[in-house]
Coordinates of C-alpha atoms in Angstrom, one line a residue:
Chain A
M1423 CA 32.1 104.7 -66.2
P1424 CA 30.5 106.5 -64.1
P1425 CA 29.0 105.0 -60.8
A1426 CA 25.3 105.8 -62.1
E1427 CA 25.8 104.1 -65.3
R1428 CA 27.3 101.1 -63.6
I1429 CA 24.7 100.7 -61.0
L1430 CA 22.1 100.9 -63.6
Q1431 CA 24.0 98.1 -65.4
G1432 CA 23.8 95.8 -62.0
D1433 CA 27.4 96.5 -60.5
R1434 CA 26.9 95.5 -57.1
L1435 CA 30.2 96.7 -55.6
A1436 CA 29.1 100.4 -57.1
L1437 CA 25.6 99.8 -55.9
A1438 CA 27.3 99.2 -52.1
R1439 CA 29.5 102.3 -52.4
L1440 CA 26.6 104.3 -53.1
L1441 CA 25.1 103.4 -50.2
S1442 CA 28.1 104.5 -48.4
E1443 CA 28.4 107.7 -49.4
L1444 CA 24.6 108.1 -49.5
E1445 CA 25.0 107.1 -45.2
N1446 CA 27.8 109.5 -45.1
Q1447 CA 25.4 112.1 -46.8
T1448 CA 28.9 113.0 -49.6
S1449 CA 28.0 115.6 -52.2
Q1450 CA 28.9 112.7 -54.8
G1451 CA 26.5 110.0 -53.5
E1452 CA 23.7 113.0 -54.0
A1453 CA 25.1 113.7 -57.1
T1454 CA 24.9 110.1 -58.1
L1455 CA 21.2 109.9 -56.7
G1456 CA 20.2 112.2 -58.8
E1457 CA 21.2 111.0 -62.2
L1458 CA 19.7 107.6 -60.9
Y1459 CA 16.1 109.1 -59.7
P1460 CA 14.8 109.3 -63.0
H1461 CA 15.2 105.5 -63.0
T1462 CA 13.5 104.7 -59.8
G1463 CA 9.4 104.2 -59.8
K1464 CA 9.2 100.6 -60.5
A1465 CA 9.9 99.3 -57.4
H1466 CA 7.1 97.9 -54.8
I1467 CA 8.0 99.3 -51.4
V1468 CA 7.3 96.9 -48.6
G1469 CA 7.6 98.1 -44.9
V1470 CA 7.7 95.3 -42.1
T1471 CA 7.5 96.7 -38.9
G1472 CA 6.6 95.0 -35.2
A1473 CA 7.9 95.0 -31.4
P1474 CA 10.5 93.4 -30.6
G1475 CA 9.7 89.7 -29.7
T1476 CA 7.5 89.0 -33.0
G1477 CA 10.7 87.3 -34.7
K1478 CA 10.3 90.2 -38.0
S1479 CA 13.8 89.5 -38.7
T1480 CA 13.4 85.5 -39.2
L1481 CA 10.1 86.6 -41.0
V1482 CA 12.0 88.9 -43.2
N1483 CA 14.5 86.1 -44.1
R1484 CA 11.8 83.2 -44.8
L1485 CA 10.1 85.9 -46.6
V1486 CA 12.6 86.7 -49.2
Q1487 CA 13.8 82.8 -49.4
K1488 CA 10.2 82.4 -50.4
L1489 CA 10.2 85.1 -53.3
R1490 CA 13.5 83.8 -54.6
T1491 CA 12.4 80.6 -54.9
A1492 CA 8.5 79.9 -55.5
Q1493 CA 8.6 80.8 -59.3
P1494 CA 12.5 80.6 -60.2
D1495 CA 12.0 82.1 -63.8
Q1496 CA 9.8 84.9 -62.8
A1497 CA 11.1 85.3 -59.4
P1498 CA 11.4 89.2 -58.4
T1499 CA 14.5 90.7 -57.0
V1500 CA 14.6 91.8 -53.7
A1501 CA 16.6 94.4 -51.6
V1502 CA 16.6 94.6 -47.1
I1503 CA 16.7 97.5 -45.7
A1504 CA 17.1 96.9 -42.1
V1505 CA 16.6 100.3 -40.2
D1506 CA 16.4 98.5 -36.7
P1507 CA 19.1 98.4 -34.4
S1508 CA 17.7 95.4 -33.2
S1509 CA 18.2 93.7 -36.3
P1510 CA 20.5 90.3 -36.7
Y1511 CA 21.6 92.5 -40.0
S1512 CA 22.8 95.2 -38.0
G1513 CA 22.9 95.6 -34.1
G1514 CA 22.6 91.7 -33.7
A1515 CA 25.1 91.0 -36.4
I1516 CA 27.8 92.4 -32.9
L1517 CA 26.5 89.4 -31.0
G1518 CA 26.8 86.6 -33.4
D1519 CA 23.8 86.3 -34.9
R1520 CA 24.6 85.9 -39.1
I1521 CA 23.3 82.7 -39.0
R1522 CA 20.1 84.0 -40.5
M1523 CA 21.8 85.8 -43.4
R1524 CA 24.0 83.1 -44.6
D1525 CA 20.8 81.0 -46.1
L1526 CA 20.6 84.0 -48.4
A1527 CA 24.4 84.3 -49.1
G1528 CA 25.5 84.2 -52.7
D1529 CA 22.0 84.8 -54.6
T1530 CA 23.2 87.7 -56.6
G1531 CA 19.1 88.5 -57.0
V1532 CA 19.4 89.7 -53.4
F1533 CA 21.1 92.7 -51.4
I1534 CA 20.6 93.3 -47.8
R1535 CA 21.9 96.4 -46.4
S1536 CA 21.8 97.9 -42.6
M1537 CA 22.0 101.3 -41.5
A1538 CA 25.4 101.4 -40.0
S1539 CA 25.0 103.4 -37.0
R1540 CA 25.6 100.9 -35.0
G1541 CA 24.9 101.1 -30.7
K1542 CA 23.3 104.5 -31.5
L1543 CA 19.7 104.7 -31.3
G1544 CA 17.7 107.4 -33.6
G1545 CA 18.9 109.1 -36.6
L1546 CA 18.7 105.9 -38.5
A1547 CA 15.8 107.0 -40.6
S1548 CA 17.6 109.5 -42.8
A1549 CA 19.1 107.6 -45.0
T1550 CA 16.4 105.1 -45.7
G1551 CA 14.5 107.4 -48.7
A1552 CA 17.9 107.3 -50.6
F1553 CA 18.7 103.6 -49.7
T1554 CA 15.2 103.2 -51.2
M1555 CA 16.0 104.9 -54.3
A1556 CA 19.2 103.8 -54.8
F1557 CA 17.8 100.1 -54.9
D1558 CA 14.9 101.3 -57.0
A1559 CA 17.3 102.6 -59.7
A1560 CA 19.4 99.8 -59.5
G1561 CA 16.2 97.4 -60.9
Y1562 CA 15.8 95.5 -57.2
E1563 CA 12.2 95.0 -57.6
V1564 CA 11.1 94.6 -53.9
I1565 CA 12.3 96.3 -51.4
L1566 CA 11.7 95.5 -48.1
I1567 CA 12.1 98.0 -45.2
E1568 CA 12.2 96.1 -41.9
T1569 CA 11.9 98.4 -38.8
V1570 CA 11.2 97.5 -35.2
G1571 CA 7.7 99.2 -34.4
A1572 CA 6.2 101.2 -31.7
G1573 CA 5.0 104.6 -32.0
Q1574 CA 6.5 107.1 -34.3
A1575 CA 8.8 104.5 -36.3
E1576 CA 5.6 102.6 -37.2
V1577 CA 3.8 105.7 -38.8
D1578 CA 7.6 106.5 -40.5
V1579 CA 7.3 103.2 -42.3
A1580 CA 3.8 103.3 -43.1
S1581 CA 4.9 106.5 -45.2
R1582 CA 7.4 105.3 -47.1
A1583 CA 5.9 102.2 -48.2
H1584 CA 3.7 101.0 -50.8
T1585 CA 2.7 98.4 -48.2
T1586 CA 2.8 98.0 -44.8
I1587 CA 2.9 94.9 -43.0
V1588 CA 2.3 94.9 -39.0
I1589 CA 3.8 91.8 -37.0
D1590 CA 2.3 90.7 -33.7
A1591 CA 2.9 87.4 -31.7
P1592 CA 1.5 85.8 -29.0
G1593 CA 2.6 86.4 -25.6
L1594 CA 3.8 89.8 -25.6
G1595 CA 1.4 90.9 -23.0
D1596 CA -1.6 93.1 -22.8
D1597 CA -0.1 96.0 -23.8
V1598 CA 0.9 95.1 -27.0
Q1599 CA -3.0 94.6 -27.9
A1600 CA -4.0 97.4 -26.5
N1601 CA -1.7 99.2 -29.0
K1602 CA -4.0 97.7 -31.8
A1603 CA -6.0 100.9 -32.4
G1604 CA -3.0 102.5 -33.6
I1605 CA -1.5 99.5 -35.6
L1606 CA -4.7 99.4 -37.8
E1607 CA -4.6 102.9 -39.0
I1608 CA -1.3 102.0 -41.0
A1609 CA -1.1 98.1 -41.7
D1610 CA -2.2 96.5 -45.1
I1611 CA -1.4 92.9 -43.7
L1612 CA -1.8 92.0 -40.5
V1613 CA 0.6 89.0 -39.4
V1614 CA 0.6 87.1 -36.3
N1615 CA 3.9 85.2 -36.2
K1616 CA 5.0 82.2 -33.6
S1617 CA 1.7 81.1 -34.5
D1618 CA 2.7 77.4 -33.3
L1619 CA 3.1 79.4 -29.5
P1620 CA 0.3 78.6 -26.7
G1621 CA -2.1 82.0 -27.1
A1622 CA -1.6 82.4 -31.1
A1623 CA -5.3 81.8 -31.6
R1624 CA -6.3 84.1 -28.9
T1625 CA -4.0 87.0 -30.2
L1626 CA -5.3 86.2 -34.0
R1627 CA -8.6 86.5 -32.7
T1628 CA -8.0 90.0 -30.5
L1629 CA -6.6 91.5 -34.0
E1630 CA -9.8 90.5 -35.9
M1631 CA -12.1 91.6 -33.2
A1632 CA -10.1 95.2 -33.0
M1633 CA -10.6 95.4 -36.8
H1634 CA -13.8 94.5 -37.0
L1635 CA -14.4 97.0 -34.5
A1636 CA -12.2 99.9 -36.7
L1637 CA -14.0 98.8 -40.0
P1638 CA -16.6 101.4 -41.3
A1639 CA -20.3 99.7 -42.2
S1640 CA -18.6 98.9 -45.7
G1641 CA -16.6 96.2 -44.1
S1642 CA -13.1 97.2 -46.0
L1643 CA -11.0 100.3 -46.1
G1644 CA -10.8 101.9 -49.3
G1645 CA -11.8 98.3 -51.5
W1646 CA -8.9 96.8 -49.2
D1647 CA -10.0 93.9 -46.9
I1648 CA -6.9 93.7 -44.6
P1649 CA -5.9 90.2 -44.2
V1650 CA -5.2 88.6 -40.7
L1651 CA -2.2 86.2 -41.5
A1652 CA -0.9 83.7 -39.0
T1653 CA 2.8 82.6 -39.6
A1654 CA 5.7 80.4 -37.9
A1655 CA 8.7 81.9 -39.2
T1656 CA 10.9 79.0 -37.8
T1657 CA 9.1 76.7 -39.7
G1658 CA 8.1 78.4 -42.6
E1659 CA 4.0 77.9 -42.2
G1660 CA 2.5 80.5 -43.4
I1661 CA 4.9 82.4 -45.7
D1662 CA 2.8 81.4 -49.1
A1663 CA 0.1 83.3 -47.5
L1664 CA 1.8 86.1 -47.0
A1665 CA 3.7 86.4 -50.4
A1666 CA 0.1 86.5 -51.8
A1667 CA -0.9 88.8 -49.6
I1668 CA 1.8 91.0 -50.8
A1669 CA 1.7 90.6 -54.4
S1670 CA -2.8 91.3 -54.2
H1671 CA -1.8 94.5 -52.3
R1672 CA 0.6 95.8 -55.2
Q1673 CA -2.1 94.8 -57.5
F1674 CA -5.1 96.6 -56.0
L1675 CA -2.8 99.5 -55.3
L1676 CA -2.3 99.5 -59.2
E1677 CA -5.6 99.2 -59.9
S1678 CA -7.5 101.4 -57.6
G1679 CA -4.9 104.2 -58.1
G1680 CA -3.5 104.0 -54.5
W1681 CA -0.4 103.1 -55.9
G1682 CA 0.0 106.7 -57.2
E1683 CA -1.6 108.3 -53.8
R1684 CA 0.8 106.2 -52.2
E1685 CA 4.0 107.9 -54.3
R1686 CA 2.9 111.4 -53.7
L1687 CA 2.9 110.6 -49.7
R1688 CA 5.8 109.0 -49.7
T1689 CA 7.4 112.1 -51.8
R1690 CA 5.8 114.3 -49.8
T1691 CA 7.0 113.3 -46.8
Q1692 CA 10.5 112.9 -47.6
L1693 CA 10.7 116.7 -49.1
E1694 CA 9.0 117.6 -45.8
Q1695 CA 11.7 116.2 -43.6
D1696 CA 14.8 118.0 -46.2
L1697 CA 13.0 120.8 -46.1
A1698 CA 12.7 121.0 -42.2
A1699 CA 16.2 120.1 -41.9
S1700 CA 17.2 122.3 -44.7
L1701 CA 15.7 125.1 -42.7
M1702 CA 17.3 124.6 -39.6
A1703 CA 20.5 124.1 -41.0
S1704 CA 20.3 127.6 -42.8
F1705 CA 19.2 129.2 -39.7
L1706 CA 21.8 127.9 -37.1
D1707 CA 24.5 130.3 -38.8
P1708 CA 27.3 130.4 -35.7
E1709 CA 25.9 133.6 -34.6
I1710 CA 23.0 132.4 -34.1
E1711 CA 24.3 128.9 -32.5
A1712 CA 26.3 131.2 -30.2
R1713 CA 22.7 133.3 -29.5
F1714 CA 21.2 129.6 -29.5
D1715 CA 23.4 128.7 -26.2
S1716 CA 23.1 131.8 -24.1
L1717 CA 19.2 131.8 -24.1
V1718 CA 19.5 128.0 -23.3
Q1719 CA 21.2 129.2 -20.2
S1720 CA 18.9 131.9 -19.6
V1721 CA 16.1 129.5 -19.7
V1722 CA 18.1 127.1 -17.6
E1723 CA 18.2 130.2 -15.1
R1724 CA 14.7 130.6 -15.3
K1725 CA 15.2 134.4 -16.5
L1726 CA 13.1 133.3 -19.9
T1727 CA 10.3 131.3 -20.3
P1728 CA 11.3 128.9 -23.1
R1729 CA 8.6 130.9 -25.7
A1730 CA 10.2 134.3 -24.6
A1731 CA 13.8 132.2 -25.9
L1732 CA 12.4 131.0 -28.9
D1733 CA 10.8 134.6 -30.0
A1734 CA 14.0 135.9 -29.2
L1735 CA 16.0 133.4 -31.7
L1736 CA 13.3 134.1 -34.5
G1737 CA 13.8 137.9 -33.6
E1738 CA 9.7 138.4 -32.4
D1739 CA 8.5 140.3 -29.8
S1740 CA 6.8 137.7 -27.4
S1741 CA 3.8 139.3 -26.9
S1742 CA 2.8 140.1 -30.4
R1743 CA 2.5 135.9 -30.9
R1744 CA -0.8 133.9 -31.0
Chain B
M370 CA -7.8 134.1 -9.1
P371 CA -5.6 133.5 -12.1
P372 CA -5.3 129.8 -13.1
A373 CA -1.2 130.2 -12.4
E374 CA -1.8 131.1 -9.0
R375 CA -4.6 128.8 -8.2
I376 CA -1.9 125.8 -9.7
L377 CA 0.8 127.0 -7.1
Q378 CA -1.2 126.5 -4.3
G379 CA -1.9 123.3 -5.1
D380 CA -5.5 123.2 -7.2
R381 CA -5.5 120.2 -8.9
L382 CA -8.3 121.1 -10.7
A383 CA -7.0 123.9 -12.3
L384 CA -3.8 122.4 -12.8
A385 CA -6.2 119.3 -14.5
R386 CA -7.4 122.5 -16.9
L387 CA -4.4 123.6 -17.6
L388 CA -3.0 120.1 -19.0
S389 CA -6.2 120.3 -21.3
E390 CA -5.3 123.6 -22.6
L391 CA -1.7 122.4 -23.0
E392 CA -2.7 119.1 -25.1
N393 CA -5.1 121.6 -27.5
Q394 CA -1.7 124.1 -27.5
T395 CA -4.4 127.1 -26.7
S396 CA -2.9 130.8 -26.5
Q397 CA -4.4 130.7 -23.1
G398 CA -2.2 127.5 -21.5
E399 CA 0.8 128.8 -23.1
A400 CA 0.5 132.1 -20.9
T401 CA -0.4 130.4 -18.5
L402 CA 2.5 128.4 -18.7
G403 CA 5.1 131.2 -19.0
E404 CA 3.7 132.4 -15.6
L405 CA 4.6 129.0 -14.1
Y406 CA 8.3 128.7 -15.7
P407 CA 10.0 130.6 -13.3
H408 CA 8.5 128.3 -10.4
T409 CA 10.1 125.2 -12.4
G410 CA 12.9 123.7 -11.3
K411 CA 13.0 121.6 -8.6
A412 CA 11.6 118.4 -9.9
H413 CA 13.0 114.9 -10.3
I414 CA 12.4 114.2 -13.6
V415 CA 12.7 110.5 -13.9
G416 CA 11.7 109.1 -17.7
V417 CA 10.9 104.9 -17.8
T418 CA 11.5 103.4 -21.1
G419 CA 11.4 99.8 -21.8
A420 CA 9.8 97.7 -24.7
P421 CA 6.0 96.3 -24.8
G422 CA 5.7 93.4 -22.4
T423 CA 8.0 94.1 -19.8
G424 CA 5.5 95.1 -18.0
K425 CA 6.7 98.9 -17.3
S426 CA 3.1 100.1 -16.4
T427 CA 2.9 97.7 -13.6
L428 CA 6.3 98.9 -12.2
V429 CA 5.5 102.3 -12.6
N430 CA 2.4 101.8 -10.6
R431 CA 4.4 99.9 -7.9
L432 CA 7.4 102.4 -7.9
V433 CA 5.0 105.2 -7.3
Q434 CA 3.5 103.3 -4.3
K435 CA 6.3 102.6 -3.1
L436 CA 7.5 106.1 -3.2
R437 CA 4.1 107.4 -1.8
T438 CA 4.6 105.0 1.5
A439 CA 7.9 104.2 2.1
Q440 CA 8.4 107.1 4.3
P441 CA 5.0 108.9 4.8
D442 CA 6.0 111.6 6.6
Q443 CA 8.6 112.8 3.9
A444 CA 7.0 110.9 0.7
P445 CA 7.6 113.0 -2.3
T446 CA 4.5 114.2 -4.2
V447 CA 4.4 112.2 -7.7
A448 CA 3.0 113.0 -11.1
V449 CA 3.2 110.7 -13.9
I450 CA 2.9 111.4 -17.7
A451 CA 2.3 107.9 -19.7
V452 CA 3.3 109.0 -23.0
D453 CA 2.9 105.7 -24.2
P454 CA -0.2 104.5 -26.8
S455 CA -0.2 101.2 -25.3
S456 CA -0.4 102.2 -21.4
P457 CA -3.0 101.4 -19.5
Y458 CA -3.2 104.6 -18.3
S459 CA -4.2 105.5 -22.2
G460 CA -4.8 103.3 -25.0
G461 CA -5.2 100.2 -22.7
A462 CA -7.6 101.9 -20.6
I463 CA -9.7 101.7 -23.4
L464 CA -9.7 97.6 -23.1
G465 CA -10.8 97.7 -19.6
D466 CA -7.2 97.8 -17.8
R467 CA -8.4 100.3 -15.1
I468 CA -7.6 98.5 -12.5
R469 CA -4.1 99.2 -12.0
M470 CA -4.8 102.9 -11.6
R471 CA -7.7 102.2 -9.0
D472 CA -4.8 101.3 -6.4
L473 CA -3.8 104.8 -6.5
A474 CA -6.8 106.8 -6.4
G475 CA -8.1 108.8 -3.6
D476 CA -4.1 110.0 -2.4
T477 CA -3.7 113.4 -3.6
G478 CA 0.3 113.6 -3.6
V479 CA -0.5 111.6 -6.8
F480 CA -1.4 112.9 -10.3
I481 CA -1.9 110.6 -13.2
R482 CA -2.2 112.1 -16.4
S483 CA -1.8 109.8 -20.1
M484 CA -1.3 111.6 -23.9
A485 CA -5.1 111.4 -25.0
S486 CA -4.2 110.7 -28.9
R487 CA -5.7 107.4 -28.6
G488 CA -5.7 105.2 -31.0
K489 CA -3.1 107.4 -33.1
L490 CA 0.6 106.7 -33.1
G491 CA 3.2 109.8 -33.2
G492 CA 2.9 113.1 -32.4
L493 CA 2.3 112.1 -28.7
A494 CA 5.6 113.8 -27.4
S495 CA 4.6 117.5 -28.5
A496 CA 3.0 117.9 -25.2
T497 CA 5.7 116.2 -22.8
G498 CA 7.7 119.2 -21.9
A499 CA 5.0 121.4 -21.3
F500 CA 3.5 119.0 -19.1
T501 CA 6.7 118.3 -17.8
M502 CA 6.9 122.0 -16.7
A503 CA 3.2 122.1 -15.4
F504 CA 3.6 119.7 -12.9
D505 CA 6.8 121.0 -11.7
A506 CA 5.4 124.5 -11.0
A507 CA 2.7 122.8 -9.3
G508 CA 4.7 121.2 -6.7
Y509 CA 5.0 117.8 -7.6
E510 CA 8.8 116.7 -6.6
V511 CA 9.6 113.2 -8.9
I512 CA 7.8 113.1 -11.9
L513 CA 7.4 110.1 -14.0
I514 CA 7.7 110.3 -17.9
E515 CA 6.7 106.5 -19.1
T516 CA 7.1 105.8 -22.6
V517 CA 7.3 102.9 -24.8
G518 CA 10.7 102.2 -25.8
A519 CA 12.4 101.3 -29.3
G520 CA 14.4 103.4 -31.3
Q521 CA 13.4 107.4 -31.2
A522 CA 11.3 107.3 -28.4
E523 CA 14.1 105.9 -25.9
V524 CA 16.3 108.5 -27.3
D525 CA 13.7 111.1 -26.9
V526 CA 12.8 110.3 -23.1
A527 CA 16.5 110.5 -22.1
S528 CA 17.4 113.9 -23.6
R529 CA 14.0 114.7 -21.2
A530 CA 14.8 113.4 -17.9
H531 CA 17.3 113.9 -15.3
T532 CA 17.5 110.0 -14.2
T533 CA 16.5 107.2 -16.8
I534 CA 15.5 103.8 -16.3
V535 CA 15.5 101.4 -18.8
I536 CA 13.1 98.1 -18.2
D537 CA 13.8 94.7 -19.9
A538 CA 12.4 91.5 -19.2
P539 CA 12.9 87.7 -19.9
G540 CA 11.3 86.1 -22.8
L541 CA 11.1 89.2 -25.2
G542 CA 13.8 87.4 -27.7
D543 CA 17.2 88.0 -28.9
D544 CA 16.3 90.9 -30.9
V545 CA 15.4 92.5 -27.9
Q546 CA 19.3 91.4 -26.0
A547 CA 20.8 92.7 -29.5
N548 CA 19.4 96.1 -28.9
K549 CA 21.4 96.6 -25.6
A550 CA 24.6 98.1 -27.3
G551 CA 22.0 101.2 -27.8
I552 CA 20.2 101.2 -24.7
L553 CA 23.4 101.4 -22.7
E554 CA 24.2 104.8 -23.7
I555 CA 21.1 106.3 -22.4
A556 CA 20.4 104.2 -19.4
D557 CA 20.8 105.2 -15.8
I558 CA 19.2 102.3 -14.3
L559 CA 18.9 98.9 -15.5
V560 CA 15.8 96.9 -14.5
V561 CA 15.2 93.2 -15.3
N562 CA 11.3 93.1 -14.6
K563 CA 9.4 90.0 -14.2
S564 CA 12.5 88.1 -13.1
D565 CA 10.2 85.8 -11.4
L566 CA 9.9 84.3 -14.9
P567 CA 12.3 81.3 -16.4
G568 CA 15.2 83.1 -18.3
A569 CA 15.6 86.3 -15.4
A570 CA 19.0 85.1 -14.5
R571 CA 20.3 85.1 -18.4
T572 CA 18.9 88.6 -19.0
L573 CA 20.1 89.6 -16.2
R574 CA 23.9 88.1 -17.1
T575 CA 23.4 89.4 -20.6
L576 CA 22.2 93.0 -19.9
E577 CA 25.5 92.8 -17.2
M578 CA 28.1 91.6 -19.7
A579 CA 26.7 93.7 -22.3
M580 CA 27.5 96.9 -19.6
H581 CA 30.9 95.6 -19.1
L582 CA 31.9 95.5 -22.7
A583 CA 30.9 99.0 -23.2
L584 CA 32.6 100.5 -19.9
P585 CA 35.6 102.3 -20.3
A586 CA 38.8 101.0 -18.5
S587 CA 37.9 102.9 -15.1
G588 CA 35.3 101.4 -14.6
S589 CA 32.3 103.3 -14.9
L590 CA 30.4 106.4 -17.0
G591 CA 31.6 109.5 -15.3
G592 CA 31.3 108.1 -12.0
W593 CA 27.7 106.6 -11.7
D594 CA 28.0 102.9 -11.8
I595 CA 24.6 101.7 -13.8
P596 CA 22.9 99.4 -11.1
V597 CA 21.4 96.6 -13.0
L598 CA 18.6 95.9 -11.1
A599 CA 15.8 92.4 -10.8
T600 CA 12.0 93.6 -9.9
A601 CA 9.1 91.8 -10.0
A602 CA 6.3 94.5 -10.2
T603 CA 3.5 91.8 -9.7
T604 CA 5.1 90.7 -6.4
G605 CA 6.4 94.0 -5.3
E606 CA 10.2 91.8 -5.3
G607 CA 13.3 94.9 -5.7
I608 CA 10.7 98.2 -5.6
D609 CA 12.9 98.9 -2.7
A610 CA 16.0 98.9 -4.5
L611 CA 14.6 100.6 -7.3
A612 CA 13.3 103.5 -5.6
A613 CA 16.8 103.7 -3.7
A614 CA 18.6 103.7 -7.3
I615 CA 16.7 106.5 -8.1
A616 CA 17.2 108.5 -5.1
S617 CA 20.9 108.0 -5.4
H618 CA 21.2 108.8 -9.0
R619 CA 19.5 112.1 -8.2
Q620 CA 22.0 112.2 -5.5
F621 CA 24.7 111.5 -7.6
L622 CA 23.6 114.3 -10.3
L623 CA 23.3 117.1 -7.7
E624 CA 26.9 116.5 -6.3
S625 CA 28.4 115.8 -9.5
G626 CA 27.3 118.8 -11.7
G627 CA 25.5 116.9 -13.9
W628 CA 22.1 118.1 -12.8
G629 CA 22.9 121.3 -14.6
E630 CA 24.1 119.3 -17.4
R631 CA 21.1 117.7 -18.0
E632 CA 18.9 121.0 -17.6
R633 CA 20.7 122.8 -20.1
L634 CA 20.4 119.4 -22.8
R635 CA 16.7 119.0 -21.8
T636 CA 16.3 123.1 -22.4
R637 CA 18.3 122.6 -25.6
T638 CA 16.2 119.5 -26.9
Q639 CA 13.1 121.7 -26.4
L640 CA 14.1 124.9 -28.0
E641 CA 15.2 123.3 -31.0
Q642 CA 11.9 121.3 -31.5
D643 CA 10.1 124.1 -31.1
L644 CA 12.4 126.1 -33.4
A645 CA 12.2 123.9 -36.1
A646 CA 8.2 123.4 -35.7
S647 CA 8.1 127.4 -35.7
L648 CA 10.5 127.6 -38.8
M649 CA 8.3 125.5 -40.8
A650 CA 5.2 126.9 -39.7
S651 CA 6.4 130.0 -40.7
F652 CA 7.8 129.2 -43.9
L653 CA 5.0 127.1 -45.3
D654 CA 2.3 129.9 -46.4
P655 CA -0.8 129.1 -48.6
E656 CA 1.5 130.2 -51.4
I657 CA 4.6 127.7 -50.5
E658 CA 2.0 125.1 -50.1
A659 CA 0.4 125.2 -53.6
R660 CA 4.1 125.3 -54.6
F661 CA 4.9 122.7 -52.7
D662 CA 2.0 120.4 -54.0
S663 CA 3.4 121.0 -57.4
L664 CA 6.9 120.3 -56.6
V665 CA 5.4 116.7 -54.8
Q666 CA 3.9 116.3 -58.6
S667 CA 7.0 116.8 -60.9
V668 CA 8.8 114.9 -58.4
V669 CA 6.8 111.6 -58.4
E670 CA 6.6 112.1 -62.0
R671 CA 10.2 112.4 -62.0
K672 CA 10.6 115.5 -63.7
L673 CA 12.8 116.5 -60.9
T674 CA 14.8 114.9 -58.4
P675 CA 13.9 115.5 -54.9
R676 CA 16.8 117.4 -54.2
A677 CA 16.2 119.7 -57.1
A678 CA 12.4 120.3 -55.6
L679 CA 13.9 121.2 -52.2
D680 CA 16.6 123.7 -53.8
A681 CA 13.3 125.1 -55.6
L682 CA 11.8 125.6 -52.5
L683 CA 14.3 127.3 -50.9
G684 CA 14.6 129.6 -54.1
E685 CA 18.1 128.2 -54.8
D686 CA 19.8 127.1 -57.6
S687 CA 20.5 123.7 -57.5
S688 CA 24.0 123.5 -58.7
S689 CA 25.3 126.2 -56.8
R690 CA 24.6 124.0 -53.2
R691 CA 27.3 121.6 -51.1

């Protein structure tokens, strides 16, 4: 039986193999993904992001348990993609932090996969889109994408998800507080984790205040009121409310037409990234590569400005541009 | 007098205007930068990165003071570029945290500039290269680039700097600890800030251990032993040693040939980014843009796979690729 068919029938081993193929960008993996693509579009893709120290991995773990056990007969199947060098599912596992995963082992309705680029920051994101498609086609109903949040990574996860959860925690210092304006642009659900620690009330208040300032006069963003939830992943407090908020946001998106809008955004982002990579790859043939090196050298020696080097690469007269 | 000449003569106002032009990507700004480029190449570019909560901004502030006052007759001039939505120099200033900057106000040997993209995550980095060149040409001897560190941002700052300082702090949780493997690949100097807090000794030990594990048998990376320093930015403890380590690393780079190597890497990274942006800009004419939208729609409707859409954009037969 071809791999695509086996994956559609729920074969976990075939799925695991496909993920490895996709990570290594093999042509076979791409071909299988192409066959699977028509079967995608059903999963609820949820991005979870937050700075280091917010306890995001523990929270994701708790959330998965909650989703799987709340209503056993209609529990959604869940996939977790950990795009995070600091996640216990990937980097952290090196240091022996495998304990959290054990709670979920043996549940065939859960599939946890980290990006394997251990010890290498950056370049983690490229396979995320492909992984999401594979899990979606394989029938996973909720796909959690866990990323470490700071700057670009947060924006990236938001453009890949239907629902974006941003996690904060007390005690991370005022520079985190200052980040709120940007976070509000991407969050559908705000969580203050570690709410059992001192300072949690202040963090909650700051978030609520920042959100109030950012809101238009109507009091909501396109009809969705961003909830600000308090959780304590270690005790499980507030996880019920978080699971409920995720389900509500899905319902809201489906009813408001936001679902299709986010699908378009997601697809557009992916296509733009693929296009940029393709254009670079086809532009940089061996001849240009050699030219590239010599131009870099000229720029280093201050014989050319960076702009003149770029124009030379593109075969344009530097004075004629802009 | 033309702007470039005024900047070369130390006119701060002309420099401030150029930075604004560069931020807005005007053709006049680019032209001025082109004239300035031959005068660049002298500054020591130092990247400073660390997760939110490590106290990086306070440390940068202390470091600038130290560099300016240690040996008054030969103190280097210093520029700070805060590429960081959470920096008190940019985002944080909104919340009234301007106090730190005041310590340095009035010193004409210091120029602090943040990226002005307030409340907007992402897209901050594009002007960093241009800002660095402008400060370099204007004669600033040390250029500190402060970025919030997590994932890609850390790699970016490393490819833009001669010397990369990675800041950690106690109490940020085990997921930060797990990040060490990646950090070690880019750090030239490791700092445990907030060393007066409980847990600092443990954080120091963890870092030293992680580094020991990562080191080749020779015991050093290319001849440079990455120092692990303890600082307390609030009291000023350890700042002397940090300033000394920065100077040592510069000396090491100059003597080992590493300086030229990093210049090439820096130039190459910038040229690659500019090329990718240019290729996309010239590829996406209005006709293609319209086609792009309709292809996105087809992919959303599962009539086309993302790969087939990409091939259609590039005018290639999907079956003939790879």
